[in-house]
Amino acid sequence: MCGRSAVATSQPLAAQVGMEILAQGGNAVDAAIATAAALTVVEPVSNGLGSDAFAIVWDGARVHGLNGSGRSPSSASLERLNGAAAVPSLGWAPITVPGAVSSWAALHQRFGSRPFESLLRPAVELARQGYPVSPMCAAAWSRAMERYRALEWAEPWRATFAPGGRAPRPGEIVTLPDHAATLEAIARSTGRELYGGALAQAIVRASHEAGGWISRDDLEAHEPLWQEPWSIDFHGASIHEMPPNGQGVAALQAIAICEGFERACKGDEAGLAAHRRIEAVRRALSDASECVADPDLGVERARSLISPESIAAARRAIAPDRAAPQGRTAWCVGGTVYLCAADAGGVMVSFIQSNYEGFGSGVVIPGTGIAMQNRGACFSTEPGHANVYGPSKRPYQTIIPGFITRGGNALAAFGVMGGFMQPQGHLQVVERMIVEGHHPQAALDAPRWQVLPDGRVALEHGLAPLADSLRRRGHRVEVCGEDDDPAVPRPFFGGGQVILRLDSGVVIAGSDFRRDGLAVVR
């Protein structure tokens, strides 16, 4: 799809909201904020007002990075987990201060051109007047209902998102009146209400009553962090990712390793090419898990992963005829929304927002519609680990917006959702666009592979011919296809969006068929 401006995201209604802002004279940042707010309404299964967010903005001359992740409570400690082997994913223990709303405000303050309140008005209307639930959203909602159905403390979640005792079906109209009122309070205060007003009081009250640890001081101390994106050169382009505490370094490391490998399309050579990329991803995820942590603790070790010397050594370590030992990891699938926006003036935004695991912690603040994320589940419980659970720390974050420049000009805003699938998706989409020359929709639609938490490699059915070659090299391979039993959980291969800008200023947008999304241009 070609035009002068574009918005692409995982929900059609949200994409249309962003395009309406552009049509009214707003810029790409205005459109991104409006789209992000709408996504909390129309895709609550993946994000909400209690989410975190990250963004990369091209202002027409350079990239800017915004880290909208929150810190753990100041009273958090390993001792308070009572010897748990991992940070729980449900309840108050994994909740960190939500940063998405503060990200909207920070983006608006630096780059916005329209009144902040006007950007949230479409989301308010969707929440109050209702919207039809899309098919994939309905399926995820149903899974969440089963997860939270028996949890006594999750009654506020059920009252908010399943008031009839069940999840909504595809096409049913859902209204979220508490969400609408909260959005209005956020709009009037440019987000401050969530961190120091009545909404903050509601969060602290709910935490105290449930034995949680978030305090008023934790909320008031929160600020998003402007960061310089990290980049690598790749076949004449520059790939930009956010630095820690996000896992963007894993995507950069894997992409840089693979620049030294040929791509092949046929026979065993195609299997060898896939093997090398799978091993690069396995190495990058393992390395990131050891050193990605709160940036206040230092990023030197993570940055060293993308030095030329480290990349060359990692490339040499990949054996062409055998897979590395495949142990189980703590990787898991997350719940995330991604959007990108571009205006006719040259501004582009790559933005990602997430509760992490579906609706997140299962905690909903009564009377507000705020579903709290569970990003603290990404902390380690290993004493001495860089990412160990502790007070006032930003945890390892899986959500990573991507951006590509070439020759000092913006080329593409892109992202692939799905927890630890994200660096894997970034590698595969970037190679298809930069090396193979695919346009955004073709790059997104191409079949994907994924390294799974237990070390297996999952292939979408279109890559089935690679299975035997990979197995000969020691990979444990699972091929997923249309004939699979729908009752059996299958790997999630991510969902993404891309906006590519041509030298003429025309943009080409694509949206992944694996989600309910849409790319809109004008």
Short mmCIF file of C-alpha atoms in Angstrom, two decimals:
data_model
loop_
_atom_site.label_atom_id
_atom_site.label_comp_id
_atom_site.label_asym_id
_atom_site.label_seq_id
_atom_site.Cartn_x
_atom_site.Cartn_y
_atom_site.Cartn_z
CA MET A 1 0.00 0.00 0.00
CA CYS A 2 1.51 3.33 -1.10
CA GLY A 3 0.83 6.90 -0.06
CA ARG A 4 2.33 10.08 1.34
CA SER A 5 1.57 9.07 4.94
CA ALA A 6 0.72 5.84 6.71
CA VAL A 7 -0.22 4.16 9.98
CA ALA A 8 0.10 0.42 10.54
CA THR A 9 -0.77 -1.58 13.63
CA SER A 10 -2.37 -4.79 14.91
CA GLN A 11 -5.95 -3.44 15.10
CA PRO A 12 -7.80 -1.82 12.16
CA LEU A 13 -9.81 0.57 14.35
CA ALA A 14 -6.65 1.88 16.00
CA ALA A 15 -4.92 2.31 12.63
CA GLN A 16 -7.89 4.37 11.42
CA VAL A 17 -7.68 6.56 14.53
CA GLY A 18 -4.06 7.37 13.71
CA MET A 19 -4.90 8.17 10.12
CA GLU A 20 -7.71 10.49 11.23
CA ILE A 21 -5.17 12.46 13.27
CA LEU A 22 -2.91 12.74 10.22
CA ALA A 23 -5.87 13.85 8.09
CA GLN A 24 -6.62 16.59 10.66
CA GLY A 25 -3.09 17.98 10.29
CA GLY A 26 -1.32 16.12 13.06
CA ASN A 27 2.16 14.73 12.59
CA ALA A 28 3.34 11.13 12.87
CA VAL A 29 4.01 11.46 16.61
CA ASP A 30 0.49 12.76 17.20
CA ALA A 31 -0.84 9.83 15.19
CA ALA A 32 1.28 7.35 17.14
CA ILE A 33 0.03 8.65 20.50
CA ALA A 34 -3.59 8.49 19.39
CA THR A 35 -3.10 5.00 17.98
CA ALA A 36 -1.37 3.79 21.14
CA ALA A 37 -4.22 5.09 23.30
CA ALA A 38 -6.79 3.43 21.05
CA LEU A 39 -4.91 0.14 21.21
CA THR A 40 -5.38 0.01 24.98
CA VAL A 41 -9.12 -0.08 24.26
CA VAL A 42 -9.46 -2.30 21.20
CA GLU A 43 -6.69 -4.80 22.03
CA PRO A 44 -6.68 -5.04 25.84
CA VAL A 45 -5.50 -8.65 25.55
CA SER A 46 -2.00 -7.36 24.77
CA ASN A 47 -1.66 -3.90 26.29
CA GLY A 48 -3.40 -1.37 28.47
CA LEU A 49 -3.09 1.71 30.63
CA GLY A 50 -0.79 -0.24 32.93
CA SER A 51 1.65 -1.07 30.12
CA ASP A 52 5.23 -0.11 29.37
CA ALA A 53 6.36 1.30 26.01
CA PHE A 54 9.42 2.06 23.89
CA ALA A 55 9.74 4.30 20.83
CA ILE A 56 12.19 5.34 18.14
CA VAL A 57 11.36 8.63 16.43
CA TRP A 58 12.87 9.96 13.21
CA ASP A 59 12.44 13.73 13.37
CA GLY A 60 13.46 14.32 9.77
CA ALA A 61 17.18 14.41 10.52
CA ARG A 62 18.06 11.79 13.17
CA VAL A 63 16.69 9.07 15.43
CA HIS A 64 15.66 9.55 19.05
CA GLY A 65 14.92 6.72 21.47
CA LEU A 66 12.46 6.72 24.37
CA ASN A 67 12.52 4.07 27.10
CA GLY A 68 9.09 4.06 28.75
CA SER A 69 9.67 1.13 31.09
CA GLY A 70 9.04 1.43 34.81
CA ARG A 71 11.02 0.40 37.86
CA SER A 72 10.26 -2.21 40.47
CA PRO A 73 8.93 -0.98 43.83
CA SER A 74 11.55 0.61 46.08
CA SER A 75 10.76 -2.02 48.72
CA ALA A 76 11.20 -5.01 46.38
CA SER A 77 13.72 -7.68 47.36
CA LEU A 78 14.53 -11.32 46.76
CA GLU A 79 13.64 -12.03 50.37
CA ARG A 80 10.08 -10.86 49.79
CA LEU A 81 9.69 -13.57 47.13
CA ASN A 82 10.10 -16.20 49.86
CA GLY A 83 12.55 -18.36 47.98
CA ALA A 84 10.56 -18.58 44.72
CA ALA A 85 12.56 -20.06 41.84
CA ALA A 86 11.23 -17.33 39.55
CA VAL A 87 9.35 -14.08 39.96
CA PRO A 88 5.64 -15.01 39.80
CA SER A 89 3.83 -13.89 36.68
CA LEU A 90 0.49 -13.22 38.41
CA GLY A 91 -0.49 -10.92 41.24
CA TRP A 92 1.40 -7.91 42.59
CA ALA A 93 4.91 -9.38 42.78
CA PRO A 94 5.74 -8.92 39.04
CA ILE A 95 4.21 -5.44 38.74
CA THR A 96 6.55 -2.56 38.02
CA VAL A 97 5.56 1.08 37.63
CA PRO A 98 3.64 1.38 34.33
CA GLY A 99 5.39 3.64 31.86
CA ALA A 100 3.25 3.77 28.70
CA VAL A 101 1.18 6.81 29.68
CA SER A 102 4.30 8.75 30.63
CA SER A 103 5.74 7.82 27.22
CA TRP A 104 2.76 9.35 25.44
CA ALA A 105 3.26 12.55 27.43
CA ALA A 106 7.02 12.67 26.82
CA LEU A 107 6.63 12.12 23.09
CA HIS A 108 3.98 14.81 22.94
CA GLN A 109 6.06 17.30 24.88
CA ARG A 110 9.04 16.92 22.53
CA PHE A 111 7.42 16.29 19.16
CA GLY A 112 3.63 16.72 19.35
CA SER A 113 1.77 19.35 17.36
CA ARG A 114 -1.88 18.82 18.38
CA PRO A 115 -3.42 19.29 21.86
CA PHE A 116 -2.77 16.17 23.94
CA GLU A 117 -6.41 15.88 25.00
CA SER A 118 -7.54 15.78 21.36
CA LEU A 119 -5.25 12.83 20.65
CA LEU A 120 -6.92 10.66 23.30
CA ARG A 121 -10.48 11.65 22.40
CA PRO A 122 -10.95 8.87 19.79
CA ALA A 123 -9.86 6.24 22.32
CA VAL A 124 -12.32 7.66 24.86
CA GLU A 125 -15.12 7.38 22.31
CA LEU A 126 -14.24 3.78 21.44
CA ALA A 127 -14.20 2.81 25.11
CA ARG A 128 -17.48 4.57 25.95
CA GLN A 129 -19.52 3.89 22.82
CA GLY A 130 -18.16 0.39 22.23
CA TYR A 131 -16.35 -1.44 19.45
CA PRO A 132 -16.59 -4.87 17.78
CA VAL A 133 -14.02 -7.39 19.01
CA SER A 134 -11.76 -8.77 16.27
CA PRO A 135 -11.30 -12.55 15.84
CA MET A 136 -7.74 -13.02 17.13
CA CYS A 137 -8.39 -10.62 19.97
CA ALA A 138 -11.45 -12.65 20.95
CA ALA A 139 -9.41 -15.86 20.97
CA ALA A 140 -6.77 -14.33 23.24
CA TRP A 141 -9.52 -12.94 25.47
CA SER A 142 -10.97 -16.41 25.85
CA ARG A 143 -7.58 -17.83 26.86
CA ALA A 144 -7.22 -15.07 29.44
CA MET A 145 -10.65 -15.88 30.84
CA GLU A 146 -9.53 -19.43 31.52
CA ARG A 147 -6.35 -18.17 33.15
CA TYR A 148 -8.08 -15.76 35.53
CA ARG A 149 -11.39 -17.56 36.05
CA ALA A 150 -10.49 -19.35 39.29
CA LEU A 151 -8.30 -16.65 40.86
CA GLU A 152 -10.17 -15.20 43.83
CA TRP A 153 -8.21 -11.96 43.79
CA ALA A 154 -8.88 -11.43 40.05
CA GLU A 155 -12.52 -10.38 40.51
CA PRO A 156 -11.76 -6.78 39.38
CA TRP A 157 -10.37 -8.23 36.14
CA ARG A 158 -13.51 -10.33 35.60
CA ALA A 159 -15.79 -7.38 36.46
CA THR A 160 -13.97 -5.20 33.93
CA PHE A 161 -13.26 -7.57 31.05
CA ALA A 162 -15.81 -10.38 31.50
CA PRO A 163 -18.85 -8.82 33.23
CA GLY A 164 -21.14 -11.45 31.73
CA GLY A 165 -19.01 -14.30 33.05
CA ARG A 166 -17.30 -15.01 29.74
CA ALA A 167 -14.98 -13.46 27.20
CA PRO A 168 -16.57 -11.60 24.27
CA ARG A 169 -17.00 -13.47 21.00
CA PRO A 170 -15.77 -12.20 17.64
CA GLY A 171 -17.93 -9.33 16.45
CA GLU A 172 -19.52 -8.64 19.82
CA ILE A 173 -19.63 -5.01 20.94
CA VAL A 174 -17.58 -4.27 24.06
CA THR A 175 -17.77 -1.10 26.11
CA LEU A 176 -15.20 -0.13 28.75
CA PRO A 177 -16.70 2.80 30.69
CA ASP A 178 -14.11 2.83 33.48
CA HIS A 179 -11.38 2.84 30.85
CA ALA A 180 -13.04 5.81 29.15
CA ALA A 181 -13.18 7.84 32.36
CA THR A 182 -9.54 7.03 33.13
CA LEU A 183 -8.46 8.08 29.64
CA GLU A 184 -10.27 11.38 30.12
CA ALA A 185 -8.40 11.99 33.38
CA ILE A 186 -5.11 11.14 31.68
CA ALA A 187 -5.96 13.44 28.77
CA ARG A 188 -6.82 16.41 31.02
CA SER A 189 -3.63 16.04 33.04
CA THR A 190 -1.28 15.04 30.17
CA GLY A 191 -0.70 11.79 32.03
CA ARG A 192 0.16 13.25 35.43
CA GLU A 193 -2.99 11.85 37.04
CA LEU A 194 -1.58 8.33 36.78
CA TYR A 195 1.57 9.20 38.70
CA GLY A 196 0.44 11.73 41.28
CA GLY A 197 -3.34 12.21 41.26
CA ALA A 198 -6.47 10.22 42.06
CA LEU A 199 -5.45 7.39 39.73
CA ALA A 200 -2.14 7.06 41.55
CA GLN A 201 -4.05 6.95 44.84
CA ALA A 202 -6.24 4.16 43.47
CA ILE A 203 -3.18 2.13 42.43
CA VAL A 204 -1.49 2.58 45.81
CA ARG A 205 -4.70 1.73 47.67
CA ALA A 206 -5.20 -1.47 45.66
CA SER A 207 -1.56 -2.43 46.19
CA HIS A 208 -1.76 -1.86 49.94
CA GLU A 209 -5.02 -3.79 50.32
CA ALA A 210 -3.62 -6.78 48.41
CA GLY A 211 -0.22 -6.80 50.11
CA GLY A 212 1.55 -5.33 47.09
CA TRP A 213 4.60 -3.11 47.29
CA ILE A 214 4.04 -0.15 44.97
CA SER A 215 4.01 3.13 46.86
CA ARG A 216 3.04 6.70 46.03
CA ASP A 217 6.74 7.57 46.00
CA ASP A 218 7.38 4.87 43.38
CA LEU A 219 4.78 6.38 41.06
CA GLU A 220 5.82 9.99 41.64
CA ALA A 221 9.49 9.18 41.00
CA HIS A 222 8.83 7.62 37.61
CA GLU A 223 10.11 9.30 34.46
CA PRO A 224 10.65 7.88 30.98
CA LEU A 225 14.24 7.84 29.76
CA TRP A 226 15.48 9.36 26.52
CA GLN A 227 18.24 7.15 25.11
CA GLU A 228 20.42 7.15 22.02
CA PRO A 229 19.52 4.07 19.95
CA TRP A 230 22.33 1.60 19.23
CA SER A 231 23.05 0.73 15.61
CA ILE A 232 25.03 -1.56 13.34
CA ASP A 233 25.85 -1.35 9.63
CA PHE A 234 24.18 -4.03 7.53
CA HIS A 235 24.56 -4.27 3.75
CA GLY A 236 24.75 -0.50 3.31
CA ALA A 237 21.98 0.29 5.80
CA SER A 238 22.02 1.10 9.51
CA ILE A 239 19.80 -0.95 11.82
CA HIS A 240 18.75 0.90 14.99
CA GLU A 241 17.52 -0.68 18.23
CA MET A 242 17.02 0.54 21.78
CA PRO A 243 19.81 -0.20 24.29
CA PRO A 244 19.25 -2.06 27.59
CA ASN A 245 17.08 -2.67 29.46
CA GLY A 246 15.46 -3.74 26.17
CA GLN A 247 16.70 -6.78 24.25
CA GLY A 248 17.42 -4.81 21.09
CA VAL A 249 21.09 -5.75 21.41
CA ALA A 250 20.10 -9.38 20.75
CA ALA A 251 18.57 -8.37 17.42
CA LEU A 252 21.64 -6.29 16.50
CA GLN A 253 24.05 -9.07 17.46
CA ALA A 254 22.18 -11.72 15.46
CA ILE A 255 21.81 -9.46 12.41
CA ALA A 256 25.50 -8.50 12.50
CA ILE A 257 26.60 -12.14 12.79
CA CYS A 258 24.46 -13.06 9.80
CA GLU A 259 25.89 -10.34 7.57
CA GLY A 260 28.88 -12.65 7.11
CA PHE A 261 26.74 -15.56 5.90
CA GLU A 262 25.31 -16.09 2.44
CA ARG A 263 21.59 -16.53 1.95
CA ALA A 264 20.48 -19.49 -0.16
CA CYS A 265 17.07 -20.62 -1.38
CA LYS A 266 17.50 -24.23 -2.52
CA GLY A 267 18.47 -27.62 -1.18
CA ASP A 268 20.97 -28.19 1.58
CA GLU A 269 22.48 -24.74 1.06
CA ALA A 270 19.16 -23.26 2.22
CA GLY A 271 19.29 -25.55 5.24
CA LEU A 272 22.84 -24.40 6.01
CA ALA A 273 21.79 -20.75 5.74
CA ALA A 274 18.88 -21.33 8.12
CA HIS A 275 21.09 -23.30 10.53
CA ARG A 276 23.58 -20.46 10.78
CA ARG A 277 20.86 -17.90 11.45
CA ILE A 278 19.21 -20.09 14.05
CA GLU A 279 22.55 -20.50 15.80
CA ALA A 280 23.16 -16.75 15.63
CA VAL A 281 19.81 -16.10 17.31
CA ARG A 282 20.44 -18.77 19.93
CA ARG A 283 23.78 -17.17 20.77
CA ALA A 284 22.34 -13.64 20.84
CA LEU A 285 19.44 -14.52 23.14
CA SER A 286 21.75 -16.40 25.49
CA ASP A 287 24.22 -13.52 25.64
CA ALA A 288 21.47 -10.95 26.18
CA SER A 289 19.99 -12.97 29.03
CA GLU A 290 23.30 -12.67 30.87
CA CYS A 291 23.85 -8.92 30.63
CA VAL A 292 20.72 -6.98 29.68
CA ALA A 293 19.51 -5.16 32.78
CA ASP A 294 18.71 -1.72 34.17
CA PRO A 295 20.87 0.79 32.24
CA ASP A 296 21.77 2.52 35.49
CA LEU A 297 23.88 -0.56 36.29
CA GLY A 298 25.99 -0.07 33.15
CA VAL A 299 25.68 -1.15 29.56
CA GLU A 300 29.32 -1.76 28.64
CA ARG A 301 29.05 -5.55 28.68
CA ALA A 302 25.95 -5.50 26.50
CA ARG A 303 27.51 -3.00 24.09
CA SER A 304 30.57 -5.24 23.72
CA LEU A 305 28.32 -7.90 22.18
CA ILE A 306 28.07 -5.85 18.99
CA SER A 307 31.73 -4.85 18.71
CA PRO A 308 33.40 -6.03 15.48
CA GLU A 309 35.68 -8.36 17.44
CA SER A 310 32.79 -10.00 19.33
CA ILE A 311 30.72 -10.38 16.17
CA ALA A 312 33.62 -11.98 14.29
CA ALA A 313 34.29 -14.40 17.16
CA ALA A 314 30.62 -15.34 17.44
CA ARG A 315 30.44 -15.94 13.69
CA ARG A 316 33.49 -18.22 13.78
CA ALA A 317 32.01 -20.20 16.67
CA ILE A 318 29.03 -21.34 14.60
CA ALA A 319 29.82 -24.79 13.23
CA PRO A 320 28.36 -25.40 9.76
CA ASP A 321 27.58 -29.06 10.45
CA ARG A 322 26.18 -29.21 13.96
CA ALA A 323 23.88 -27.31 16.32
CA ALA A 324 25.11 -26.02 19.65
CA PRO A 325 23.85 -27.76 22.82
CA GLN A 326 20.18 -26.91 23.27
CA GLY A 327 19.21 -26.37 26.89
CA ARG A 328 15.95 -24.99 28.27
CA THR A 329 15.74 -21.27 28.86
CA ALA A 330 13.32 -18.95 30.64
CA TRP A 331 12.03 -17.49 27.37
CA CYS A 332 8.28 -17.21 26.99
CA VAL A 333 5.66 -15.68 24.70
CA GLY A 334 4.50 -12.18 25.55
CA GLY A 335 1.50 -10.01 24.74
CA THR A 336 2.38 -6.86 22.82
CA VAL A 337 1.10 -4.31 20.30
CA TYR A 338 3.28 -2.54 17.76
CA LEU A 339 2.55 0.46 15.58
CA CYS A 340 4.42 2.61 13.11
CA ALA A 341 3.44 5.93 11.61
CA ALA A 342 4.82 8.26 8.94
CA ASP A 343 3.67 11.69 7.83
CA ALA A 344 4.14 13.58 4.59
CA GLY A 345 6.65 15.90 6.28
CA GLY A 346 9.17 13.11 6.82
CA VAL A 347 8.62 12.26 10.51
CA MET A 348 8.41 8.54 11.30
CA VAL A 349 7.67 6.64 14.51
CA SER A 350 8.36 3.06 15.57
CA PHE A 351 6.41 2.38 18.79
CA ILE A 352 5.78 -0.71 20.90
CA GLN A 353 3.56 -1.11 23.98
CA SER A 354 2.94 -4.16 26.12
CA ASN A 355 1.49 -5.76 29.24
CA TYR A 356 3.87 -8.71 28.62
CA GLU A 357 1.73 -11.84 29.16
CA GLY A 358 -1.66 -11.08 27.66
CA PHE A 359 -3.53 -8.88 30.13
CA GLY A 360 -0.41 -8.95 32.30
CA SER A 361 -0.48 -9.64 36.01
CA GLY A 362 -4.24 -10.17 36.17
CA VAL A 363 -4.45 -7.19 38.52
CA VAL A 364 -6.98 -4.56 37.53
CA ILE A 365 -7.29 -1.42 39.65
CA PRO A 366 -10.97 -1.33 40.71
CA GLY A 367 -13.07 1.34 39.04
CA THR A 368 -10.34 2.45 36.61
CA GLY A 369 -9.97 -0.17 33.89
CA ILE A 370 -6.19 -0.12 34.46
CA ALA A 371 -4.75 -3.62 33.84
CA MET A 372 -1.29 -3.77 35.36
CA GLN A 373 1.58 -5.33 33.42
CA ASN A 374 3.77 -8.10 34.82
CA ARG A 375 7.17 -7.05 33.45
CA GLY A 376 8.83 -7.95 36.74
CA ALA A 377 8.46 -11.59 35.71
CA CYS A 378 11.47 -10.95 33.45
CA PHE A 379 13.76 -10.37 36.45
CA SER A 380 16.17 -13.14 37.43
CA THR A 381 16.12 -14.63 40.93
CA GLU A 382 19.79 -15.63 40.73
CA PRO A 383 21.77 -13.69 43.36
CA GLY A 384 24.44 -11.55 41.75
CA HIS A 385 22.86 -11.65 38.29
CA ALA A 386 22.84 -8.30 36.50
CA ASN A 387 19.06 -8.55 36.15
CA VAL A 388 18.33 -9.90 39.62
CA TYR A 389 15.06 -8.84 41.23
CA GLY A 390 15.54 -5.91 43.56
CA PRO A 391 14.44 -2.38 44.49
CA SER A 392 13.89 0.43 41.98
CA LYS A 393 15.22 -1.47 38.96
CA ARG A 394 14.05 -1.65 35.37
CA PRO A 395 13.77 -5.32 34.34
CA TYR A 396 14.89 -7.02 31.12
CA GLN A 397 12.34 -5.92 28.53
CA THR A 398 11.41 -7.98 25.48
CA ILE A 399 9.68 -5.16 23.57
CA ILE A 400 11.88 -3.58 20.91
CA PRO A 401 10.91 -1.06 18.22
CA GLY A 402 13.17 -1.16 15.17
CA PHE A 403 14.29 1.46 12.68
CA ILE A 404 16.41 1.47 9.51
CA THR A 405 18.27 4.34 7.90
CA ARG A 406 20.40 4.43 4.76
CA GLY A 407 22.70 7.18 3.59
CA GLY A 408 21.66 9.37 6.50
CA ASN A 409 17.98 9.18 5.58
CA ALA A 410 15.05 7.30 7.09
CA LEU A 411 14.29 4.03 5.32
CA ALA A 412 11.89 2.03 7.50
CA ALA A 413 10.11 1.84 10.83
CA PHE A 414 9.45 -1.78 11.73
CA GLY A 415 8.67 -4.18 14.54
CA VAL A 416 7.70 -7.79 15.23
CA MET A 417 5.71 -8.63 18.36
CA GLY A 418 5.90 -11.76 20.46
CA GLY A 419 8.18 -11.85 23.51
CA PHE A 420 11.48 -13.52 22.68
CA MET A 421 10.34 -14.00 19.09
CA GLN A 422 11.02 -10.30 18.57
CA PRO A 423 14.79 -10.37 17.87
CA GLN A 424 14.22 -13.46 15.71
CA GLY A 425 11.51 -11.66 13.77
CA HIS A 426 13.66 -8.55 13.38
CA LEU A 427 16.46 -10.59 11.81
CA GLN A 428 14.17 -12.36 9.36
CA VAL A 429 12.19 -9.27 8.29
CA VAL A 430 15.32 -7.09 7.97
CA GLU A 431 17.14 -9.64 5.82
CA ARG A 432 14.17 -10.01 3.52
CA MET A 433 13.88 -6.26 3.01
CA ILE A 434 17.55 -5.25 2.89
CA VAL A 435 19.21 -8.31 1.34
CA GLU A 436 16.41 -9.76 -0.79
CA GLY A 437 14.68 -6.49 -1.64
CA HIS A 438 11.18 -7.52 -0.58
CA HIS A 439 8.60 -4.81 -0.06
CA PRO A 440 7.13 -4.60 3.47
CA GLN A 441 4.11 -6.85 2.97
CA ALA A 442 6.13 -9.60 1.32
CA ALA A 443 8.80 -9.40 4.02
CA LEU A 444 6.15 -9.76 6.72
CA ASP A 445 4.20 -12.54 5.00
CA ALA A 446 7.19 -14.80 4.37
CA PRO A 447 7.26 -17.96 6.55
CA ARG A 448 9.34 -17.80 9.72
CA TRP A 449 11.26 -20.04 12.06
CA GLN A 450 11.58 -19.67 15.81
CA VAL A 451 13.97 -20.96 18.46
CA LEU A 452 11.73 -22.22 21.29
CA PRO A 453 12.34 -22.11 25.05
CA ASP A 454 13.20 -25.83 25.21
CA GLY A 455 15.78 -25.55 22.41
CA ARG A 456 13.59 -26.89 19.62
CA VAL A 457 13.25 -25.04 16.34
CA ALA A 458 9.73 -24.42 15.05
CA LEU A 459 9.15 -23.88 11.34
CA GLU A 460 6.08 -22.42 9.73
CA HIS A 461 4.76 -24.79 7.11
CA GLY A 462 6.30 -22.86 4.22
CA LEU A 463 9.76 -23.72 5.57
CA ALA A 464 9.03 -27.46 5.89
CA PRO A 465 11.62 -28.31 3.17
CA LEU A 466 14.36 -27.14 5.56
CA ALA A 467 13.43 -29.63 8.27
CA ASP A 468 15.56 -32.58 7.18
CA SER A 469 18.66 -30.45 6.62
CA LEU A 470 18.30 -28.91 10.06
CA ARG A 471 17.73 -32.28 11.70
CA ARG A 472 20.92 -33.64 10.14
CA ARG A 473 22.75 -30.81 11.88
CA GLY A 474 21.32 -31.79 15.25
CA HIS A 475 18.33 -29.50 15.55
CA ARG A 476 15.10 -30.75 17.07
CA VAL A 477 12.56 -29.49 14.56
CA GLU A 478 8.79 -29.02 14.71
CA VAL A 479 6.88 -28.08 11.57
CA CYS A 480 3.66 -26.17 12.17
CA GLY A 481 0.99 -26.05 9.49
CA GLU A 482 -2.61 -25.54 8.63
CA ASP A 483 -3.54 -29.15 9.43
CA ASP A 484 -2.34 -29.00 13.05
CA ASP A 485 -4.81 -29.83 15.80
CA PRO A 486 -6.19 -26.43 16.94
CA ALA A 487 -6.51 -27.77 20.50
CA VAL A 488 -2.73 -28.23 20.74
CA PRO A 489 -0.81 -25.02 21.56
CA ARG A 490 1.57 -24.06 18.79
CA PRO A 491 4.50 -21.62 18.66
CA PHE A 492 3.65 -17.99 18.06
CA PHE A 493 5.69 -16.69 15.12
CA GLY A 494 5.10 -13.05 15.89
CA GLY A 495 3.14 -10.36 14.15
CA GLY A 496 4.55 -7.14 12.78
CA GLN A 497 4.20 -3.97 10.78
CA VAL A 498 6.53 -2.01 8.50
CA ILE A 499 6.50 1.41 6.86
CA LEU A 500 9.17 1.90 4.18
CA ARG A 501 9.98 5.37 2.83
CA LEU A 502 11.20 5.71 -0.76
CA ASP A 503 13.57 8.43 -1.95
CA SER A 504 10.56 10.12 -3.58
CA GLY A 505 8.92 10.54 -0.18
CA VAL A 506 6.25 7.95 -0.94
CA VAL A 507 5.73 5.39 1.82
CA ILE A 508 4.89 1.69 1.47
CA ALA A 509 3.17 0.07 4.45
CA GLY A 510 2.49 -3.52 5.42
CA SER A 511 0.75 -5.35 8.25
CA ASP A 512 1.29 -8.98 9.25
CA PHE A 513 -1.42 -11.49 8.38
CA ARG A 514 -0.71 -13.28 11.68
CA ARG A 515 -2.61 -10.60 13.57
CA ASP A 516 -5.87 -8.68 13.07
CA GLY A 517 -3.98 -5.62 11.87
CA LEU A 518 -4.15 -3.13 9.05
CA ALA A 519 -1.91 -0.69 7.20
CA VAL A 520 -3.66 2.56 6.19
CA VAL A 521 -2.22 5.09 3.74
CA ARG A 522 -3.33 8.40 2.27
#
